[in-house]
CSV table of C-alpha atoms in Angstrom, one decimal:
chain,number,residue,atom,x,y,z
A,1,MET,CA,-12.4,-15.3,4.2
A,2,ALA,CA,-10.9,-15.5,0.8
A,3,ASP,CA,-10.2,-18.9,-0.8
A,4,ALA,CA,-6.4,-18.7,-1.1
A,5,GLY,CA,-6.2,-22.1,-2.9
A,6,PRO,CA,-4.4,-25.3,-1.8
A,7,ARG,CA,-1.2,-25.8,0.2
A,8,SER,CA,1.7,-27.7,-1.1
A,9,GLY,CA,2.7,-30.7,0.9
A,10,ALA,CA,0.5,-32.9,3.1
A,11,ASP,CA,-1.9,-31.6,5.7
A,12,GLY,CA,-1.1,-32.1,9.3
A,13,PRO,CA,1.7,-31.1,11.8
A,14,ASP,CA,4.4,-32.4,9.5
A,15,ALA,CA,3.2,-30.6,6.4
A,16,GLY,CA,5.9,-28.9,4.4
A,17,PRO,CA,5.9,-25.2,3.4
A,18,LEU,CA,3.1,-23.9,1.3
A,19,ALA,CA,3.6,-22.6,-2.2
A,20,LEU,CA,2.4,-19.2,-3.3
A,21,CYS,CA,2.4,-20.5,-6.8
A,22,ALA,CA,-0.3,-23.0,-5.8
A,23,ARG,CA,-2.7,-20.3,-4.7
A,24,ALA,CA,-5.4,-18.7,-6.8
A,25,PRO,CA,-7.3,-16.5,-4.3
A,26,HIS,CA,-10.8,-15.3,-4.9
A,27,VAL,CA,-11.8,-12.1,-3.0
A,28,PRO,CA,-15.6,-11.5,-2.8
A,29,ALA,CA,-16.8,-7.9,-3.0
A,30,GLU,CA,-18.0,-7.7,0.6
A,31,ARG,CA,-14.4,-8.6,1.7
A,32,LEU,CA,-13.0,-5.8,-0.4
A,33,VAL,CA,-15.1,-3.3,1.6
A,34,ALA,CA,-14.5,-4.9,4.9
A,35,GLU,CA,-10.7,-4.8,4.4
A,36,MET,CA,-10.6,-1.1,3.7
A,37,VAL,CA,-8.7,-0.5,6.9
A,38,PRO,CA,-5.0,0.2,7.6
A,39,PRO,CA,-3.0,-3.0,7.0
A,40,PRO,CA,-1.5,-5.0,9.9
A,41,ARG,CA,1.8,-3.1,9.9
A,42,PHE,CA,-0.1,0.2,10.4
A,43,ASP,CA,-2.8,-1.1,12.8
A,44,ALA,CA,-1.1,0.3,15.9
A,45,VAL,CA,0.5,3.4,14.5
A,46,ARG,CA,-0.4,6.8,15.8
A,47,PHE,CA,0.9,10.3,15.4
A,48,ASP,CA,2.9,10.0,18.6
A,49,THR,CA,4.7,6.9,17.3
A,50,TYR,CA,5.8,8.6,14.1
A,51,ASN,CA,9.6,8.5,13.8
A,52,LEU,CA,10.2,12.2,13.6
A,53,ASP,CA,13.6,13.3,12.1
A,54,PRO,CA,14.6,16.4,14.2
A,55,ASP,CA,16.5,17.7,11.1
A,56,GLN,CA,13.2,17.9,9.1
A,57,PRO,CA,10.8,20.4,10.6
A,58,SER,CA,8.3,19.6,7.8
A,59,GLN,CA,7.6,16.3,9.5
A,60,ALA,CA,6.5,17.8,12.8
A,61,GLU,CA,4.4,20.4,10.9
A,62,ALA,CA,2.7,17.6,9.0
A,63,VAL,CA,1.8,15.8,12.3
A,64,THR,CA,0.4,19.0,13.7
A,65,VAL,CA,-1.7,19.8,10.6
A,66,LEU,CA,-3.0,16.2,10.3
A,67,SER,CA,-3.9,16.0,13.9
A,68,GLY,CA,-6.0,19.2,13.5
A,69,PHE,CA,-7.5,17.8,10.3
A,70,ALA,CA,-8.6,14.6,12.1
A,71,ALA,CA,-10.1,16.6,15.0
A,72,GLY,CA,-12.2,18.6,12.6
A,73,LEU,CA,-13.8,15.5,11.0
A,74,GLY,CA,-16.2,14.8,13.9
A,75,GLY,CA,-19.8,15.1,13.1
A,76,ALA,CA,-23.3,13.8,13.6
A,77,HIS,CA,-22.8,10.5,11.7
A,78,ALA,CA,-19.2,10.2,13.0
A,79,SER,CA,-20.3,9.7,16.6
A,80,GLY,CA,-21.3,6.1,16.2
A,81,GLY,CA,-25.0,6.5,16.1
A,82,GLY,CA,-25.8,3.4,14.2
A,83,LYS,CA,-23.7,1.0,12.0
A,84,ARG,CA,-24.0,1.4,8.3
A,85,ARG,CA,-24.8,-1.6,6.0
A,86,TRP,CA,-22.1,-2.5,3.5
A,87,PHE,CA,-24.1,-1.5,0.5
A,88,GLY,CA,-26.8,0.8,1.9
A,89,ARG,CA,-27.0,4.4,0.8
A,90,GLY,CA,-25.1,6.5,3.3
A,91,HIS,CA,-26.4,9.6,5.0
A,92,LYS,CA,-25.6,12.7,3.0
A,93,VAL,CA,-23.7,15.5,4.7
A,94,ALA,CA,-23.7,19.1,3.4
A,95,PRO,CA,-20.3,19.7,1.8
A,96,ALA,CA,-18.0,21.9,3.8
A,97,THR,CA,-16.4,24.9,2.4
A,98,GLY,CA,-12.6,25.1,1.9
A,99,PRO,CA,-10.1,22.2,1.7
A,100,ARG,CA,-11.7,18.8,2.5
A,101,GLY,CA,-8.6,16.9,1.6
A,102,VAL,CA,-4.9,16.6,2.4
A,103,TYR,CA,-2.2,15.4,0.1
A,104,LEU,CA,1.1,14.0,1.6
A,105,ASP,CA,3.9,14.9,-0.7
A,106,GLY,CA,7.3,13.3,-0.1
A,107,GLY,CA,9.7,10.6,-1.2
A,108,TYR,CA,9.7,6.9,-0.3
A,109,GLY,CA,10.5,6.1,3.3
A,110,VAL,CA,9.5,9.4,4.9
A,111,GLY,CA,6.5,7.8,6.6
A,112,LYS,CA,3.6,8.9,4.5
A,113,THR,CA,1.7,5.7,5.0
A,114,HIS,CA,2.3,5.9,8.7
A,115,LEU,CA,0.9,9.4,8.8
A,116,LEU,CA,-2.1,8.4,6.6
A,117,ALA,CA,-2.9,5.5,8.8
A,118,SER,CA,-2.5,7.7,11.9
A,119,LEU,CA,-5.0,10.1,10.4
A,120,TRP,CA,-7.5,7.2,9.9
A,121,HIS,CA,-7.0,6.1,13.5
A,122,ALA,CA,-7.3,9.7,14.9
A,123,THR,CA,-10.5,10.6,13.0
A,124,PRO,CA,-13.4,10.6,15.5
A,125,ALA,CA,-15.6,8.1,13.7
A,126,GLU,CA,-16.4,4.4,14.0
A,127,PRO,CA,-14.4,2.1,11.7
A,128,ALA,CA,-17.4,1.5,9.5
A,129,LEU,CA,-17.4,5.2,8.6
A,130,LYS,CA,-13.7,5.4,7.6
A,131,ALA,CA,-12.0,3.7,4.6
A,132,PHE,CA,-8.3,3.1,3.9
A,133,GLY,CA,-6.9,1.5,0.9
A,134,THR,CA,-4.5,1.7,-2.0
A,135,PHE,CA,-5.4,3.1,-5.4
A,136,VAL,CA,-5.4,-0.4,-6.8
A,137,GLU,CA,-7.8,-1.6,-4.1
A,138,LEU,CA,-10.1,1.3,-4.8
A,139,THR,CA,-10.2,0.7,-8.5
A,140,ASN,CA,-10.8,-2.9,-7.9
A,141,LEU,CA,-13.7,-2.1,-5.6
A,142,VAL,CA,-15.3,0.0,-8.4
A,143,GLY,CA,-14.8,-2.9,-10.8
A,144,ALA,CA,-16.5,-5.3,-8.3
A,145,LEU,CA,-19.4,-3.1,-7.2
A,146,GLY,CA,-19.8,-0.7,-10.2
A,147,PHE,CA,-19.4,3.1,-10.0
A,148,GLN,CA,-22.8,4.0,-8.6
A,149,GLN,CA,-22.8,1.3,-5.9
A,150,THR,CA,-19.3,2.3,-4.8
A,151,VAL,CA,-20.5,5.9,-4.4
A,152,GLN,CA,-23.4,4.6,-2.3
A,153,THR,CA,-21.1,2.4,-0.3
A,154,LEU,CA,-18.5,5.0,0.5
A,155,GLY,CA,-20.8,8.1,0.4
A,156,GLY,CA,-21.7,8.1,4.1
A,157,HIS,CA,-18.1,7.9,5.2
A,158,ARG,CA,-16.3,10.6,7.1
A,159,LEU,CA,-12.9,9.9,5.6
A,160,LEU,CA,-11.4,8.1,2.7
A,161,CYS,CA,-7.6,7.5,2.7
A,162,ILE,CA,-5.9,6.5,-0.5
A,163,ASP,CA,-2.4,5.3,-0.4
A,164,GLU,CA,-0.2,5.2,-3.5
A,165,PHE,CA,-2.5,7.1,-5.7
A,166,GLU,CA,-1.5,5.9,-9.2
A,167,LEU,CA,-1.2,8.6,-11.9
A,168,ASP,CA,0.4,6.4,-14.6
A,169,ASP,CA,-2.9,5.1,-15.9
A,170,PRO,CA,-5.0,8.0,-17.3
A,171,GLY,CA,-8.1,5.9,-17.5
A,172,ASP,CA,-8.0,4.9,-13.9
A,173,THR,CA,-7.0,8.4,-12.8
A,174,VAL,CA,-10.1,9.8,-14.5
A,175,LEU,CA,-12.3,7.1,-13.0
A,176,VAL,CA,-11.1,7.7,-9.4
A,177,SER,CA,-11.1,11.5,-9.8
A,178,SER,CA,-14.8,11.2,-10.8
A,179,LEU,CA,-15.5,9.0,-7.9
A,180,LEU,CA,-13.8,11.3,-5.4
A,181,SER,CA,-15.8,14.3,-6.8
A,182,ARG,CA,-19.0,12.4,-6.1
A,183,LEU,CA,-17.9,11.5,-2.6
A,184,VAL,CA,-16.8,15.1,-1.8
A,185,GLU,CA,-20.3,16.2,-2.8
A,186,GLN,CA,-21.6,13.9,-0.1
A,187,GLY,CA,-19.2,15.4,2.5
A,188,VAL,CA,-16.5,12.7,2.5
A,189,ALA,CA,-13.1,14.1,3.5
A,190,LEU,CA,-10.1,12.8,1.5
A,191,ALA,CA,-6.5,12.1,2.2
A,192,ALA,CA,-3.9,10.7,-0.3
A,193,THR,CA,-0.3,9.9,-1.0
A,194,SER,CA,0.9,9.3,-4.5
A,195,ASN,CA,3.3,7.8,-7.0
A,196,THR,CA,5.5,9.4,-9.6
A,197,LEU,CA,4.2,10.0,-13.1
A,198,PRO,CA,6.1,8.3,-16.0
A,199,GLY,CA,9.0,10.4,-17.1
A,200,LYS,CA,9.1,12.4,-13.9
A,201,LEU,CA,12.7,12.0,-12.6
A,202,GLY,CA,14.3,14.6,-10.5
A,203,GLU,CA,14.8,14.0,-6.8
A,204,GLY,CA,12.8,10.8,-6.4
A,205,ARG,CA,9.8,12.4,-4.8
A,206,PHE,CA,6.4,13.2,-6.2
A,207,ALA,CA,5.5,16.8,-6.9
A,208,ALA,CA,2.2,18.0,-5.5
A,209,ALA,CA,1.6,20.0,-8.6
A,210,ASP,CA,1.4,16.8,-10.7
A,211,PHE,CA,-1.1,15.3,-8.3
A,212,LEU,CA,-3.3,18.5,-8.2
A,213,ARG,CA,-3.2,18.9,-12.0
A,214,GLU,CA,-4.2,15.3,-12.6
A,215,ILE,CA,-7.2,15.4,-10.3
A,216,GLN,CA,-8.3,18.6,-12.0
A,217,GLY,CA,-11.5,19.9,-10.5
A,218,LEU,CA,-10.6,18.4,-7.1
A,219,SER,CA,-7.4,20.3,-6.7
A,220,ALA,CA,-9.0,23.1,-4.7
A,221,ARG,CA,-10.2,20.5,-2.2
A,222,PHE,CA,-6.6,19.4,-1.2
A,223,ARG,CA,-4.0,21.0,1.0
A,224,PRO,CA,-0.6,19.7,0.0
A,225,LEU,CA,1.8,18.8,2.9
A,226,ARG,CA,5.4,18.4,1.9
A,227,ILE,CA,7.2,15.9,4.1
A,228,ASP,CA,11.0,16.0,3.7
A,229,GLY,CA,13.5,13.4,4.9
A,230,GLN,CA,15.4,10.3,4.3
A,231,ASP,CA,14.1,6.8,4.1
A,232,TYR,CA,13.5,5.9,7.7
A,233,ARG,CA,13.8,2.2,7.0
A,234,HIS,CA,17.5,2.7,6.5
A,235,ARG,CA,18.1,5.6,8.9
A,236,GLY,CA,21.0,4.4,11.0
A,237,LEU,CA,20.5,0.7,10.2
A,238,PRO,CA,23.0,-1.7,8.8
A,239,GLU,CA,23.1,-2.8,5.2
A,240,ALA,CA,20.7,-5.5,4.0
A,241,PRO,CA,21.9,-9.0,4.7
A,242,ALA,CA,23.5,-10.9,1.8
A,243,PRO,CA,21.3,-13.5,0.2
A,244,PHE,CA,21.5,-17.0,1.6
A,245,SER,CA,22.1,-20.3,-0.2
A,246,ASP,CA,19.2,-22.3,-1.8
A,247,GLU,CA,19.8,-24.9,0.9
A,248,GLN,CA,19.6,-22.5,3.8
A,249,VAL,CA,16.4,-20.9,2.4
A,250,ALA,CA,14.7,-24.3,1.9
A,251,LYS,CA,15.8,-25.6,5.3
A,252,ALA,CA,14.4,-22.4,7.0
A,253,ALA,CA,11.1,-22.8,5.1
A,254,TYR,CA,10.7,-26.3,6.3
A,255,ALA,CA,11.6,-25.3,9.9
A,256,THR,CA,9.3,-22.3,10.0
A,257,PRO,CA,5.5,-23.0,10.6
A,258,GLY,CA,3.4,-21.2,8.0
A,259,ALA,CA,6.3,-20.4,5.7
A,260,SER,CA,6.0,-20.5,1.9
A,261,LEU,CA,8.7,-21.7,-0.4
A,262,ASP,CA,8.8,-20.8,-4.1
A,263,ASP,CA,11.2,-20.5,-7.0
A,264,PHE,CA,11.5,-16.8,-7.8
A,265,PRO,CA,11.1,-17.2,-11.6
A,266,GLY,CA,8.1,-19.4,-11.1
A,267,LEU,CA,6.5,-16.9,-8.7
A,268,LEU,CA,7.0,-14.1,-11.2
A,269,GLU,CA,5.1,-16.2,-13.8
A,270,HIS,CA,2.3,-16.9,-11.3
A,271,LEU,CA,1.9,-13.2,-10.4
A,272,ALA,CA,0.9,-12.6,-14.0
A,273,LYS,CA,-2.1,-14.9,-13.5
A,274,VAL,CA,-3.4,-13.2,-10.3
A,275,HIS,CA,-4.9,-9.8,-10.3
A,276,PRO,CA,-2.7,-7.4,-8.2
A,277,SER,CA,-5.7,-6.6,-6.0
A,278,ARG,CA,-5.6,-10.2,-4.8
A,279,TYR,CA,-1.9,-10.2,-3.8
A,280,GLY,CA,-2.9,-9.5,-0.2
A,281,ALA,CA,-5.1,-12.6,-0.2
A,282,LEU,CA,-2.3,-14.5,-1.9
A,283,THR,CA,-0.2,-14.1,1.2
A,284,GLU,CA,-2.9,-14.6,3.8
A,285,GLY,CA,-1.8,-16.8,6.7
A,286,VAL,CA,1.9,-16.8,5.5
A,287,ALA,CA,4.4,-16.4,8.3
A,288,ALA,CA,7.4,-15.9,6.1
A,289,VAL,CA,8.1,-15.9,2.3
A,290,CYS,CA,11.1,-18.0,1.3
A,291,LEU,CA,12.4,-17.5,-2.3
A,292,THR,CA,15.2,-19.4,-4.2
A,293,ASP,CA,17.0,-18.3,-7.3
A,294,VAL,CA,16.1,-14.6,-7.0
A,295,GLY,CA,17.4,-12.7,-10.1
A,296,PRO,CA,16.8,-9.5,-12.1
A,297,VAL,CA,13.2,-9.1,-13.3
A,298,PRO,CA,12.9,-9.5,-17.0
A,299,ASP,CA,10.6,-6.7,-18.0
A,300,GLN,CA,8.7,-3.7,-16.7
A,301,SER,CA,5.3,-5.4,-16.5
A,302,THR,CA,6.8,-8.1,-14.3
A,303,ALA,CA,8.6,-5.5,-12.3
A,304,LEU,CA,5.4,-3.5,-11.5
A,305,ARG,CA,3.7,-6.7,-10.4
A,306,LEU,CA,6.6,-7.4,-8.0
A,307,VAL,CA,6.3,-3.9,-6.6
A,308,VAL,CA,2.7,-4.6,-5.6
A,309,LEU,CA,3.6,-7.9,-4.0
A,310,ALA,CA,6.4,-6.2,-2.1
A,311,ASP,CA,3.9,-3.6,-0.8
A,312,ARG,CA,1.5,-6.2,0.4
A,313,LEU,CA,4.3,-8.2,2.1
A,314,TYR,CA,5.5,-5.1,3.8
A,315,ASP,CA,2.0,-4.1,4.9
A,316,ARG,CA,1.6,-7.5,6.5
A,317,GLU,CA,5.0,-7.6,8.1
A,318,ILE,CA,5.9,-10.9,6.4
A,319,PRO,CA,9.7,-11.5,6.4
A,320,VAL,CA,11.3,-12.5,3.1
A,321,LEU,CA,14.3,-14.9,3.1
A,322,ALA,CA,16.0,-15.3,-0.3
A,323,SER,CA,18.8,-16.8,-2.2
A,324,GLY,CA,20.2,-15.4,-5.5
A,325,VAL,CA,21.0,-11.8,-6.1
A,326,PRO,CA,20.6,-9.0,-3.5
A,327,PHE,CA,17.3,-7.1,-3.7
A,328,ASP,CA,19.1,-3.9,-4.9
A,329,ARG,CA,19.9,-5.8,-8.1
A,330,LEU,CA,16.3,-6.8,-9.0
A,331,PHE,CA,15.7,-3.8,-11.3
A,332,SER,CA,17.9,-2.8,-14.3
A,333,ASP,CA,19.6,0.6,-14.5
A,334,GLU,CA,17.1,1.5,-17.2
A,335,MET,CA,14.2,0.8,-14.9
A,336,LEU,CA,15.7,2.7,-12.0
A,337,ASN,CA,16.2,5.7,-14.3
A,338,GLY,CA,12.8,5.5,-15.9
A,339,GLY,CA,9.4,6.9,-15.1
A,340,TYR,CA,8.6,4.2,-12.4
A,341,ARG,CA,11.8,4.7,-10.5
A,342,LYS,CA,10.1,5.7,-7.3
A,343,LYS,CA,8.1,2.5,-7.2
A,344,TYR,CA,11.2,0.4,-7.8
A,345,PHE,CA,13.2,2.2,-5.1
A,346,ARG,CA,10.3,1.8,-2.7
A,347,ALA,CA,10.2,-2.0,-3.4
A,348,ILE,CA,13.9,-2.3,-2.9
A,349,SER,CA,13.6,-0.4,0.4
A,350,ARG,CA,10.7,-2.5,1.7
A,351,LEU,CA,12.2,-5.8,0.6
A,352,THR,CA,15.4,-4.9,2.2
A,353,ALA,CA,13.6,-4.2,5.5
A,354,LEU,CA,11.8,-7.6,5.2
A,355,ALA,CA,15.1,-9.3,4.5
A,356,ARG,CA,16.5,-7.9,7.8
A,357,ASP,CA,13.4,-9.3,9.6
A,358,ALA,CA,14.1,-12.7,8.1
A,359,LYS,CA,17.7,-13.1,9.2
A,360,GLY,CA,16.6,-14.9,12.4
A,361,LEU,CA,15.0,-17.7,10.4
A,362,VAL,CA,18.3,-19.1,9.4
A,363,ALA,CA,20.1,-21.1,12.1
A,364,GLN,CA,23.5,-19.6,12.9
């Protein structure tokens, strides 16, 4: 367990809501490895639960290809013949010829993470031989263990799934590309989704050519799968609920066991003091996040931290109840037209979905 820091309010059955701003989580290295599994939102997803859009044949094709890819990843050390130690040197497997990776290419909300998690679940290997994490979590693992130890820790895996592969930091891109090259040499299969490069505008989707160019020598290992479609989170759903009043949010926080209550500007300041890799631990045990005085974020660094928090809240299915401005007004027009536009639209999409989930917290 991570030490998430103190609660606000007194302990006991009458304790008030906790405060995220009062938490300073520490995540030990062994937990970073143990938590490389699909997050709670995607724990039960499978290929047959994917919300296929009948007007987008690329989605059905992706399910077919990924199902076959998973079935082909069985092998001697995928059959459960002994549990690996966290930091032991894994059994090396002769590299296979041809593509050993898939890249899911599509806009936000088309279900790439659902498909990536379904691939993890469908791969015939025990959980200890499969890893699933975001790019940020993977780079943090390298920072905690060191490059060589990370290679040893993941080198015996059958599959490594990387969600939200970041291509906007050249140094981290080179680091992870080098790591993946070493893992491929040991027979590890790869699967990835990715984010938009700075300055790449267009249609709000990431181009596979950008991903393959940035990972350089690994490009031949990946088969790109384009997944077209609209954001499923808003497909046929009503508009996001309007923000509530400060009083409604506070009342709901006190009435909801396990809820947190924070002033939005204060939370943004606190996020600058916590490494983004710890944002999941920051929300551990939280039943709902209640925020007052939500307003436009002041700068891009703050906005990018908020994107990571939104992702972790969405992964963990934590409702978000807020007062202030609607979530579609968090980011300025300049941000929404800039190089990180895909991240900001994803955050708006996910926070909007979580706001819908939170409507029931307010007494009608």
